[in-house]
mmCIF file of N, CA, C and O in Angstrom:
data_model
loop_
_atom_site.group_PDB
_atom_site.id
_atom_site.type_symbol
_atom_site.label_atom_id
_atom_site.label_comp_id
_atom_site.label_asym_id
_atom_site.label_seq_id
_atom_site.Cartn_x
_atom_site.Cartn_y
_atom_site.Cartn_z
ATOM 1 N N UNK U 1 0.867 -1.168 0.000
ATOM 2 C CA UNK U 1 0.000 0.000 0.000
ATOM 3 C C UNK U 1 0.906 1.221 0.000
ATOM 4 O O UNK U 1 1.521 1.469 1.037
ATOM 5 N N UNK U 2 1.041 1.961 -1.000
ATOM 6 C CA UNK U 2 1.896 3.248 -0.872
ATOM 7 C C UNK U 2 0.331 4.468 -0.770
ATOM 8 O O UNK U 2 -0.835 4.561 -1.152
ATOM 9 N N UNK U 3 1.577 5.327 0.178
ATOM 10 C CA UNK U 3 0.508 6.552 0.408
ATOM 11 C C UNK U 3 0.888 7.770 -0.779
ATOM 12 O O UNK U 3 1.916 8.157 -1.334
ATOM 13 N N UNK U 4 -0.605 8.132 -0.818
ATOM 14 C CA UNK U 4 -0.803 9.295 -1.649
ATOM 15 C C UNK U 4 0.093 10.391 -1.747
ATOM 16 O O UNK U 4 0.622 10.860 -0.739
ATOM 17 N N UNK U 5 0.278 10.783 -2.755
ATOM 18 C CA UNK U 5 1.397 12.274 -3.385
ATOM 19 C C UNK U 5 2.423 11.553 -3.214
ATOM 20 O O UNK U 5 3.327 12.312 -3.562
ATOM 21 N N UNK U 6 2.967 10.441 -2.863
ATOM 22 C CA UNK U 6 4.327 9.315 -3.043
ATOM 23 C C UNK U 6 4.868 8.868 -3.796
ATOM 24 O O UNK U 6 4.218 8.267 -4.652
ATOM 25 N N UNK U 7 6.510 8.909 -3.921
ATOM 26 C CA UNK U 7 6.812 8.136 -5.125
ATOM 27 C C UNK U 7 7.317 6.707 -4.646
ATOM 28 O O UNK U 7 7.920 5.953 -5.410
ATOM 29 N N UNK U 8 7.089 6.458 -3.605
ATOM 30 C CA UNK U 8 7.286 5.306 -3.327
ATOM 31 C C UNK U 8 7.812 4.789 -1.825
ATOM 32 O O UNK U 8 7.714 3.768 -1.145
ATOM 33 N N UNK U 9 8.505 6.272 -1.705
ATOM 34 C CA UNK U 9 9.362 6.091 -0.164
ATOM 35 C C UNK U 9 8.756 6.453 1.208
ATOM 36 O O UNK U 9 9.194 6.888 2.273
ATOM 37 N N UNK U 10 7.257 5.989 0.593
ATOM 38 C CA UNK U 10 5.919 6.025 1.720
ATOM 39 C C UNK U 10 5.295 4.618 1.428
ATOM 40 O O UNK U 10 4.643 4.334 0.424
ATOM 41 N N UNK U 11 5.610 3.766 2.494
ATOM 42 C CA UNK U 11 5.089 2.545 1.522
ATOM 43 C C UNK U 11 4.479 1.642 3.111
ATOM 44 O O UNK U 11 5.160 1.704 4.135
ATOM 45 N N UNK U 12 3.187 0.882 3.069
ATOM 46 C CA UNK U 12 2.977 -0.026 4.040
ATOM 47 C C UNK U 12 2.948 -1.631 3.256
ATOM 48 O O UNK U 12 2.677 -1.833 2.072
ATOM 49 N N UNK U 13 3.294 -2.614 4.244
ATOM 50 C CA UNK U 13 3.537 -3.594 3.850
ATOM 51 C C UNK U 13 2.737 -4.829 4.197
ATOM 52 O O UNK U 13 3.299 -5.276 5.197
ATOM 53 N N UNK U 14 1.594 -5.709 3.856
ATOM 54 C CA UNK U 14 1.066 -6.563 4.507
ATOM 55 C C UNK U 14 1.473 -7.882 4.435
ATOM 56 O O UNK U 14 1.360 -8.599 3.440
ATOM 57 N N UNK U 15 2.116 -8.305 5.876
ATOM 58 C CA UNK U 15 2.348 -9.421 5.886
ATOM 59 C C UNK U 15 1.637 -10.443 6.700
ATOM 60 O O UNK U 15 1.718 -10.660 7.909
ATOM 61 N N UNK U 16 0.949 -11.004 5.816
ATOM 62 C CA UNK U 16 0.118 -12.285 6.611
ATOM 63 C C UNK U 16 0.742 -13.659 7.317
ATOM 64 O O UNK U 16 1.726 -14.329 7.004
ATOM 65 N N UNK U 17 -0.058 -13.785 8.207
ATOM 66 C CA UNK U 17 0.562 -15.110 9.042
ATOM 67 C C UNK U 17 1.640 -14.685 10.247
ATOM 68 O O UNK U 17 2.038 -15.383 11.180
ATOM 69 N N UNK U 18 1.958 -13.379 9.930
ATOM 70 C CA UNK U 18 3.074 -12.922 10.745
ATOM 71 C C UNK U 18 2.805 -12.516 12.369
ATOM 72 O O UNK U 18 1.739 -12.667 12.967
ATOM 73 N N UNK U 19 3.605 -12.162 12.719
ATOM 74 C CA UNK U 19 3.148 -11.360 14.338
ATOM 75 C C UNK U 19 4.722 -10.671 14.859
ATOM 76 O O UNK U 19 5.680 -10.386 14.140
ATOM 77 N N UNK U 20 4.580 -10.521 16.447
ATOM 78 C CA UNK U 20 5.468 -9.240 17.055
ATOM 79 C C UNK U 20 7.091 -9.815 17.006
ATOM 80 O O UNK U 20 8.050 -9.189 17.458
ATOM 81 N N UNK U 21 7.177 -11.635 16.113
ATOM 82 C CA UNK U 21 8.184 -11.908 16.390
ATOM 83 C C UNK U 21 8.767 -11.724 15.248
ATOM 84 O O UNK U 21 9.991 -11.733 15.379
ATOM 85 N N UNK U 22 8.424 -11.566 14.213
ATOM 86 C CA UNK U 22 8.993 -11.182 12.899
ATOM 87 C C UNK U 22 8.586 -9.520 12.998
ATOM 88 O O UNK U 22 9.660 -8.949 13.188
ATOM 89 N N UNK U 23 7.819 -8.811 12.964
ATOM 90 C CA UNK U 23 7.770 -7.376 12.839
ATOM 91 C C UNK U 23 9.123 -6.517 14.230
ATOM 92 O O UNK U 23 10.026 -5.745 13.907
ATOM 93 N N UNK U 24 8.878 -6.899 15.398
ATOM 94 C CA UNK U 24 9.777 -6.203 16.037
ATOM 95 C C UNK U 24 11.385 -6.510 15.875
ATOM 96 O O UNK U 24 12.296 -5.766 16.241
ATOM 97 N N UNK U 25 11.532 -8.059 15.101
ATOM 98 C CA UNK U 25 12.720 -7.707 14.599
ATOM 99 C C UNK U 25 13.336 -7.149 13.455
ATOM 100 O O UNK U 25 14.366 -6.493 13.295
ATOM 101 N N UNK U 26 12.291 -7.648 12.559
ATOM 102 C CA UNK U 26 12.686 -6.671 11.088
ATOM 103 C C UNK U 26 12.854 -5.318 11.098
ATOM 104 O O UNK U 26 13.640 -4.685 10.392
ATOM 105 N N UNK U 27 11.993 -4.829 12.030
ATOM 106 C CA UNK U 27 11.764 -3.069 12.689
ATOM 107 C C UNK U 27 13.099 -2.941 12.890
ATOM 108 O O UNK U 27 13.832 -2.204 12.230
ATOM 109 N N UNK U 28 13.507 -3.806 13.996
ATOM 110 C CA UNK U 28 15.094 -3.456 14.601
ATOM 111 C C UNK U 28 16.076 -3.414 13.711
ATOM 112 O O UNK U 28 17.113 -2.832 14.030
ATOM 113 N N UNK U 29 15.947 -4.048 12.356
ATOM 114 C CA UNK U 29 16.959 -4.505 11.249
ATOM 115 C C UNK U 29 16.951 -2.889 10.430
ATOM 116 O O UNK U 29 17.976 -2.224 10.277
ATOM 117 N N UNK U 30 15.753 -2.515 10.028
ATOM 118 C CA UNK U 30 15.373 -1.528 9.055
ATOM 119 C C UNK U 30 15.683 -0.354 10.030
ATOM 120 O O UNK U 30 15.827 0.615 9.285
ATOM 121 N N UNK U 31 15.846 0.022 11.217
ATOM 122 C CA UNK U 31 15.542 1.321 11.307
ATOM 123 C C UNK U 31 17.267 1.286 11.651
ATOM 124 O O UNK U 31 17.836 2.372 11.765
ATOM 125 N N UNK U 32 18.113 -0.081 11.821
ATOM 126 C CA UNK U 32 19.638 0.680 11.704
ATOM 127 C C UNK U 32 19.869 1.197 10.402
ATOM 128 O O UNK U 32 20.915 1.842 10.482
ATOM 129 N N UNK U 33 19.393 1.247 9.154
ATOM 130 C CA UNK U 33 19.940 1.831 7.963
ATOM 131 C C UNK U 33 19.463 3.592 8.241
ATOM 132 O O UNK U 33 18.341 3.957 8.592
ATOM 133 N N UNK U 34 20.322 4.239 8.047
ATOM 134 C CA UNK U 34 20.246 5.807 8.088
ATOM 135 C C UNK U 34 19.762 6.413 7.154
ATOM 136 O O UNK U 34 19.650 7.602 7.454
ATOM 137 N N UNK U 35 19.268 6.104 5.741
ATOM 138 C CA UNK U 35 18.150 6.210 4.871
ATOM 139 C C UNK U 35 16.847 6.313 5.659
ATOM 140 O O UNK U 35 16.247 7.336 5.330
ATOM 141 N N UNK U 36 16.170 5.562 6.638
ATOM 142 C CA UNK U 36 15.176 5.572 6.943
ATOM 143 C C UNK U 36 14.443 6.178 8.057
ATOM 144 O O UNK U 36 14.607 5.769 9.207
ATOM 145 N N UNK U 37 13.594 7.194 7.752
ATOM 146 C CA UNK U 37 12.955 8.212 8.625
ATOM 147 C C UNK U 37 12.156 7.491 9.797
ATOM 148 O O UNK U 37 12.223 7.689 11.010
ATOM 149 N N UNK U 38 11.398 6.617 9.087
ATOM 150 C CA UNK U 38 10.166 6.030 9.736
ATOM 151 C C UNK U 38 10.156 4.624 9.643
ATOM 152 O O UNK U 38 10.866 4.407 8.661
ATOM 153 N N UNK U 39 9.598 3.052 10.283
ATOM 154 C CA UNK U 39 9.364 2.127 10.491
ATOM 155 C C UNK U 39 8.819 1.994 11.847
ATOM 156 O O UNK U 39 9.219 2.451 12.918
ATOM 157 N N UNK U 40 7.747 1.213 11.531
ATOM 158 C CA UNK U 40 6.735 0.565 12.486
ATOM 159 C C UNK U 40 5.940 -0.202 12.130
ATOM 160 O O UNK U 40 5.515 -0.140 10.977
ATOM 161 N N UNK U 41 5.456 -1.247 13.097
ATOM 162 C CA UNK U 41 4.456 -2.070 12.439
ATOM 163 C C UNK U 41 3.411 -1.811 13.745
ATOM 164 O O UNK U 41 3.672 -1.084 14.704
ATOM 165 N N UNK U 42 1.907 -2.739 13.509
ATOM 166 C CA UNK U 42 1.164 -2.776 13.932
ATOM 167 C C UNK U 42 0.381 -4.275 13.356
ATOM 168 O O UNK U 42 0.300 -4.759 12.227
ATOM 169 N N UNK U 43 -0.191 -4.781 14.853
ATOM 170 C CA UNK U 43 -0.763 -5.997 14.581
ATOM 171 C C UNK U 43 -2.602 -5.391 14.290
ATOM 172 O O UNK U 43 -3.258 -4.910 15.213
ATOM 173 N N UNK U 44 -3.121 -5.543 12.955
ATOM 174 C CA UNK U 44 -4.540 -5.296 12.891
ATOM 175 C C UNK U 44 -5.603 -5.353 13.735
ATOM 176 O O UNK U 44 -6.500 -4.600 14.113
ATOM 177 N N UNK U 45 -5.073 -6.975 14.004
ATOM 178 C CA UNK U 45 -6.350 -7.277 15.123
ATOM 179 C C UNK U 45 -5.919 -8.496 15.898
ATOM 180 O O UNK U 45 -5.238 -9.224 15.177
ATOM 181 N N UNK U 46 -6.066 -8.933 17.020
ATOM 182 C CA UNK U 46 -5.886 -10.118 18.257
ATOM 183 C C UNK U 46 -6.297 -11.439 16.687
ATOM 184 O O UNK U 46 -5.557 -12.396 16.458
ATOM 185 N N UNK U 47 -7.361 -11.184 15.991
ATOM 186 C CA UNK U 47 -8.152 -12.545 15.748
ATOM 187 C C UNK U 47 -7.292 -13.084 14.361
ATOM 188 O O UNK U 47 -7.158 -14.243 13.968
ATOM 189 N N UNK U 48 -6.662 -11.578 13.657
ATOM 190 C CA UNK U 48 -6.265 -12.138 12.262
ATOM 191 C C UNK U 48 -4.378 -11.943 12.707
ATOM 192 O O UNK U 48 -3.842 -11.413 13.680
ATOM 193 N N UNK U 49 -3.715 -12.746 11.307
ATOM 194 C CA UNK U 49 -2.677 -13.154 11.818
ATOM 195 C C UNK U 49 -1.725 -12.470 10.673
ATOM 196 O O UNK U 49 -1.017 -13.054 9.853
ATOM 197 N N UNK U 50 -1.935 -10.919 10.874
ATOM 198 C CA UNK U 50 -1.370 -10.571 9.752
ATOM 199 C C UNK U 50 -0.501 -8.777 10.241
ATOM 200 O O UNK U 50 -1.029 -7.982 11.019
ATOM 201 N N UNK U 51 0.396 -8.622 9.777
ATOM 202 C CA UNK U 51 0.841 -7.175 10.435
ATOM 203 C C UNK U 51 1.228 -6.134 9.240
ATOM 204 O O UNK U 51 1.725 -6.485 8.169
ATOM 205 N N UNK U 52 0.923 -4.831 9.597
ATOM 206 C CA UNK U 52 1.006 -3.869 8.414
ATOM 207 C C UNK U 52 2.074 -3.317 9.296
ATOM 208 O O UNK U 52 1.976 -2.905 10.451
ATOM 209 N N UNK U 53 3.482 -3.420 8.238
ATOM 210 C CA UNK U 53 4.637 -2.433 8.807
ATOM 211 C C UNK U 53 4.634 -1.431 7.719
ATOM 212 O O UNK U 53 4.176 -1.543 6.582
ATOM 213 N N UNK U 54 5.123 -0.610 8.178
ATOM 214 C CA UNK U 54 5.140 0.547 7.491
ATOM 215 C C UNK U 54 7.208 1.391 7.618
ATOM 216 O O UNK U 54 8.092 1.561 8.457
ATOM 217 N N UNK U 55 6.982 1.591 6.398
ATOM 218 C CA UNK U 55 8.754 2.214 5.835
ATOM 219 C C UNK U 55 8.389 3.394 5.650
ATOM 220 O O UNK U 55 7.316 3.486 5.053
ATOM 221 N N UNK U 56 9.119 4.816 6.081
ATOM 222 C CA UNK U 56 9.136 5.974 5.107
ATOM 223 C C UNK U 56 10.899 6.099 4.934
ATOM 224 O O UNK U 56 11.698 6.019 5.867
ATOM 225 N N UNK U 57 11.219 6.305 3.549
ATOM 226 C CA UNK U 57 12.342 6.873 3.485
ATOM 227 C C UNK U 57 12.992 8.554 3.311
ATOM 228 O O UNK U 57 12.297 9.476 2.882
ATOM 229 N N UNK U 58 14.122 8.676 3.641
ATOM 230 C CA UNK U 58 14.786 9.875 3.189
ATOM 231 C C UNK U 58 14.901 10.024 1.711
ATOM 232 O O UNK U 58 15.333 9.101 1.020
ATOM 233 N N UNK U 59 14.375 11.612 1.015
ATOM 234 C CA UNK U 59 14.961 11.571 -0.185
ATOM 235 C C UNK U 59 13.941 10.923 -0.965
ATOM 236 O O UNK U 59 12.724 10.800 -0.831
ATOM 237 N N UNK U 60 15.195 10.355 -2.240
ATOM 238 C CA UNK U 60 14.274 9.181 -3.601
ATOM 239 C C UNK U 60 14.156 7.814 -3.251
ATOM 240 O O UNK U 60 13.516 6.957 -3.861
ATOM 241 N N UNK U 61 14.836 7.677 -2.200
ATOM 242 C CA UNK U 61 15.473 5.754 -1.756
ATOM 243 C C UNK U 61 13.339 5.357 -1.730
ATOM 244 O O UNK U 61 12.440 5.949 -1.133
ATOM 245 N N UNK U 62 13.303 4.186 -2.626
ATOM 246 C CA UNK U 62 12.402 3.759 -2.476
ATOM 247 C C UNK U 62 11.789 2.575 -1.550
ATOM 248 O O UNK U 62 12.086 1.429 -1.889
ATOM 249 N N UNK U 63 11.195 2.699 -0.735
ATOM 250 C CA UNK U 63 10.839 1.554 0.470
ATOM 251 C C UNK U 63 11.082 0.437 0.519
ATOM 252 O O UNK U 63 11.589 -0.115 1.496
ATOM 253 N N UNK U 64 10.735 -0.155 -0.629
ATOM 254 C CA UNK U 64 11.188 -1.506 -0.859
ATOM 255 C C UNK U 64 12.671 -1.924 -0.705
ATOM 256 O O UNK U 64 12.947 -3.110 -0.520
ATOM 257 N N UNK U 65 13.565 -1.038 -0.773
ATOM 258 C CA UNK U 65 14.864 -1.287 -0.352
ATOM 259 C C UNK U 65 15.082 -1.638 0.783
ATOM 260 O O UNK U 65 15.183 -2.854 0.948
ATOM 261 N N UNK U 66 15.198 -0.977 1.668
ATOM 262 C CA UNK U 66 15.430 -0.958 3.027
ATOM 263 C C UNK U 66 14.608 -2.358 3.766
ATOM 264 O O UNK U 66 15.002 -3.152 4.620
ATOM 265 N N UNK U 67 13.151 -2.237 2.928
ATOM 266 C CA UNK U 67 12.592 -3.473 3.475
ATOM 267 C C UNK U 67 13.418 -4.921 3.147
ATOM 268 O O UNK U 67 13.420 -5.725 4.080
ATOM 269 N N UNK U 68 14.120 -5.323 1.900
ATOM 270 C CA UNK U 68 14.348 -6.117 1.307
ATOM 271 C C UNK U 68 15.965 -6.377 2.403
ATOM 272 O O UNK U 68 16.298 -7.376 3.040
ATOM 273 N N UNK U 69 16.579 -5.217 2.270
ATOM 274 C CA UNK U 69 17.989 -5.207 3.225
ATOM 275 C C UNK U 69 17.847 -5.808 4.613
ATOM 276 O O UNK U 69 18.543 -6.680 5.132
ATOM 277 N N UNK U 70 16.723 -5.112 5.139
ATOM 278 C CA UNK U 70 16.515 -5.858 6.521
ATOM 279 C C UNK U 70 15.840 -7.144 6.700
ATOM 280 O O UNK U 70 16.029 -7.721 7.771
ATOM 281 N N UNK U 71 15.049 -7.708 5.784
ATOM 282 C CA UNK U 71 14.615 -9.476 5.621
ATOM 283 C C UNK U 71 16.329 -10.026 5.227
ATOM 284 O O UNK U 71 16.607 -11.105 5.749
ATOM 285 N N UNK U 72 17.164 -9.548 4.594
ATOM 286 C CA UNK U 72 18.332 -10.209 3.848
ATOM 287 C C UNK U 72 18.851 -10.374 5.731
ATOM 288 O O UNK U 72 18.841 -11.323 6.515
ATOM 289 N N UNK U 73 19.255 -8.929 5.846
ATOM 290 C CA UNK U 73 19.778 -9.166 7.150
ATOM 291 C C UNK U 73 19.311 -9.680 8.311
ATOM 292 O O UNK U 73 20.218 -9.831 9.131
ATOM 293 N N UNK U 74 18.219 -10.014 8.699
ATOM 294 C CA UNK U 74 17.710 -10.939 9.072
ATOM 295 C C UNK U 74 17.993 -11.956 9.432
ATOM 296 O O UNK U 74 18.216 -12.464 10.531
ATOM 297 N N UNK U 75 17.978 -12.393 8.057
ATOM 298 C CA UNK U 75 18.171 -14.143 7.570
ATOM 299 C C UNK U 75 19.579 -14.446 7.988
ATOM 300 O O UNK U 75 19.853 -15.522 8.521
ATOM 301 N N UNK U 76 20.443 -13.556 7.766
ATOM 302 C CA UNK U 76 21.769 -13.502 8.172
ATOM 303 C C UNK U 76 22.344 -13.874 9.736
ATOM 304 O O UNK U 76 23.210 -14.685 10.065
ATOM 305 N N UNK U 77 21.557 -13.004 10.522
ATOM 306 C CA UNK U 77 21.798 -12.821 11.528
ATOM 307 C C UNK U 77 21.010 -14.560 12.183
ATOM 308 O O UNK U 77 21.533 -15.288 13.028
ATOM 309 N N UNK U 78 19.892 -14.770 11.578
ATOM 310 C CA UNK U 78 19.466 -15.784 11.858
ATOM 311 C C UNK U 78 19.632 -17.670 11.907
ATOM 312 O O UNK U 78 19.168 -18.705 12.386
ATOM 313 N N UNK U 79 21.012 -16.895 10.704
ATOM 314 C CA UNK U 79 22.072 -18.291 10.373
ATOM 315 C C UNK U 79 22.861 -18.042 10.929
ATOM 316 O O UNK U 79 23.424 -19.022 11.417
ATOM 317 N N UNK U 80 23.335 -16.987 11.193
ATOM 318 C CA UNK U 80 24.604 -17.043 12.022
ATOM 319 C C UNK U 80 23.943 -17.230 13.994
ATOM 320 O O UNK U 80 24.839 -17.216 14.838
ATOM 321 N N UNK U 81 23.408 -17.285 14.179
ATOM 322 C CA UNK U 81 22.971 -18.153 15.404
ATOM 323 C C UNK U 81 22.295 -19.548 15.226
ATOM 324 O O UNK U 81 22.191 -20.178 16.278
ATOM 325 N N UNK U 82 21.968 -19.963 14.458
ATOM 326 C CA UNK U 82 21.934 -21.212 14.377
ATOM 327 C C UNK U 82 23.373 -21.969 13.882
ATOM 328 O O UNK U 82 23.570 -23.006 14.516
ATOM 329 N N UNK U 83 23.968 -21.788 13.307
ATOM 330 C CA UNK U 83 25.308 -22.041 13.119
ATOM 331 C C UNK U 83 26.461 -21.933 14.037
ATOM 332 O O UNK U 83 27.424 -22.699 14.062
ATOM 333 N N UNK U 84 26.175 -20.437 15.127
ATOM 334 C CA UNK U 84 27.277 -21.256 16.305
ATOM 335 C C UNK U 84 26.623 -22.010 17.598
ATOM 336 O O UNK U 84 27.394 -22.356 18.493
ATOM 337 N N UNK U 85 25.204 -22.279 17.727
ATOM 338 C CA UNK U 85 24.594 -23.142 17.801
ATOM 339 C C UNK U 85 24.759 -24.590 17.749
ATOM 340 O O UNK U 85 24.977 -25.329 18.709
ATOM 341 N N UNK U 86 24.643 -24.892 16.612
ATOM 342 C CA UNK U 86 25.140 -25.865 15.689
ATOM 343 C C UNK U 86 26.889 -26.678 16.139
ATOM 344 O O UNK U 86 27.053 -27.888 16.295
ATOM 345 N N UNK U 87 27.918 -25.671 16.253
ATOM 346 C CA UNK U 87 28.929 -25.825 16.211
ATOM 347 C C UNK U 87 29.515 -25.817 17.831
ATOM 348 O O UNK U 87 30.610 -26.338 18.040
ATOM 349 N N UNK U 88 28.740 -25.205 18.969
ATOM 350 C CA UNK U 88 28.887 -25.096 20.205
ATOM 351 C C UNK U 88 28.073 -26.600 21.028
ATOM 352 O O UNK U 88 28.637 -27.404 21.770
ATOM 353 N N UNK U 89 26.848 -26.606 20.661
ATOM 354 C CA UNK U 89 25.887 -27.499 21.356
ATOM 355 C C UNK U 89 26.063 -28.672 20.930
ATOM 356 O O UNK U 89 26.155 -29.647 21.675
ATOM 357 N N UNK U 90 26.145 -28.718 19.435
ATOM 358 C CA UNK U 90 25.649 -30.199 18.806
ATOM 359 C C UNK U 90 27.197 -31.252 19.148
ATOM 360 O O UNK U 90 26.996 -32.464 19.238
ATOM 361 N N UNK U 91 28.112 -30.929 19.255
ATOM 362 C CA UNK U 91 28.941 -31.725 19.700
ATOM 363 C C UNK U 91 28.883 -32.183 20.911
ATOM 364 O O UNK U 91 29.148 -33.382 21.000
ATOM 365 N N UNK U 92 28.636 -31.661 21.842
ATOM 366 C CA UNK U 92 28.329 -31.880 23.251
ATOM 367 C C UNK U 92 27.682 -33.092 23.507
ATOM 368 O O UNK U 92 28.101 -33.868 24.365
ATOM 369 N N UNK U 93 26.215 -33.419 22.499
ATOM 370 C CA UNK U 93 24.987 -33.558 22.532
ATOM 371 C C UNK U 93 25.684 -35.174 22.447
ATOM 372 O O UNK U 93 25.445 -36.149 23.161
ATOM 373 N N UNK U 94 26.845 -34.996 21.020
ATOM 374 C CA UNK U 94 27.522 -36.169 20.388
ATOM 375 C C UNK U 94 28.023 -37.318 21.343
ATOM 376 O O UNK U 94 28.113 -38.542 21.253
ATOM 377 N N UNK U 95 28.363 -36.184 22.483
ATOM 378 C CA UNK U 95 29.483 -37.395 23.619
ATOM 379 C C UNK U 95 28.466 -37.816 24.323
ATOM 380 O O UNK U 95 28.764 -38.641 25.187
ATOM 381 N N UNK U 96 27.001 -37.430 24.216
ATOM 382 C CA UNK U 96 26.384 -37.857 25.626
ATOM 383 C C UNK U 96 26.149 -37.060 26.793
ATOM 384 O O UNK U 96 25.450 -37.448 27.729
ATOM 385 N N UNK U 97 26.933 -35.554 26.730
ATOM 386 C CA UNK U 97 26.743 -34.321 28.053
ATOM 387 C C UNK U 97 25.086 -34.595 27.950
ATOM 388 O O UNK U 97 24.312 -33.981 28.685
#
């Protein structure tokens, strides 16, 4: 959903199925880039399972950027804890601790 008189760097985003554990971290991902004025989300309603975050950027940078950077980084951050995870615990697990 982009808002009116916008070229783009006013933009809300609906993501279904989602909730406060994917929106408050993507929030945290997107608002370290210094391009971005504004990010927030909001859960619609208790019953549906869906959250409208919302991007404004500085300038021409168009929303979809910043959104796309912070799912990338994300994912990143999200392998790299499962991976020293992986490399700390799962041996342990191996001997029998």
């Amino acid at each position: 959903v982009q808002a009116d008189g916008t070229d783009g760097n006013c933009v809300t985003f609906v993501l279904h199925d989602e909730d406060h554990t994917l929106g408050n971290s993507l929030r945290y991902m997107v608002m370290k880039n210094p391009d971005v004025e504004f990010c927030g989300y909001c859960i619609t309603h208790p019953s549906e399972s869906k959250i409208n975050f919302r991007i404004q950027t500085r300038g021409a940078l168009p929303a979809v950027e910043p959104f796309r950077k912070g799912l990338n980084d994300l994912m990143g951050v999200c392998q790299h804890v499962l991976n020293t995870f992986e490399v700390r615990l799962l041996p342990e697990e191996r001997r029998g601790l």
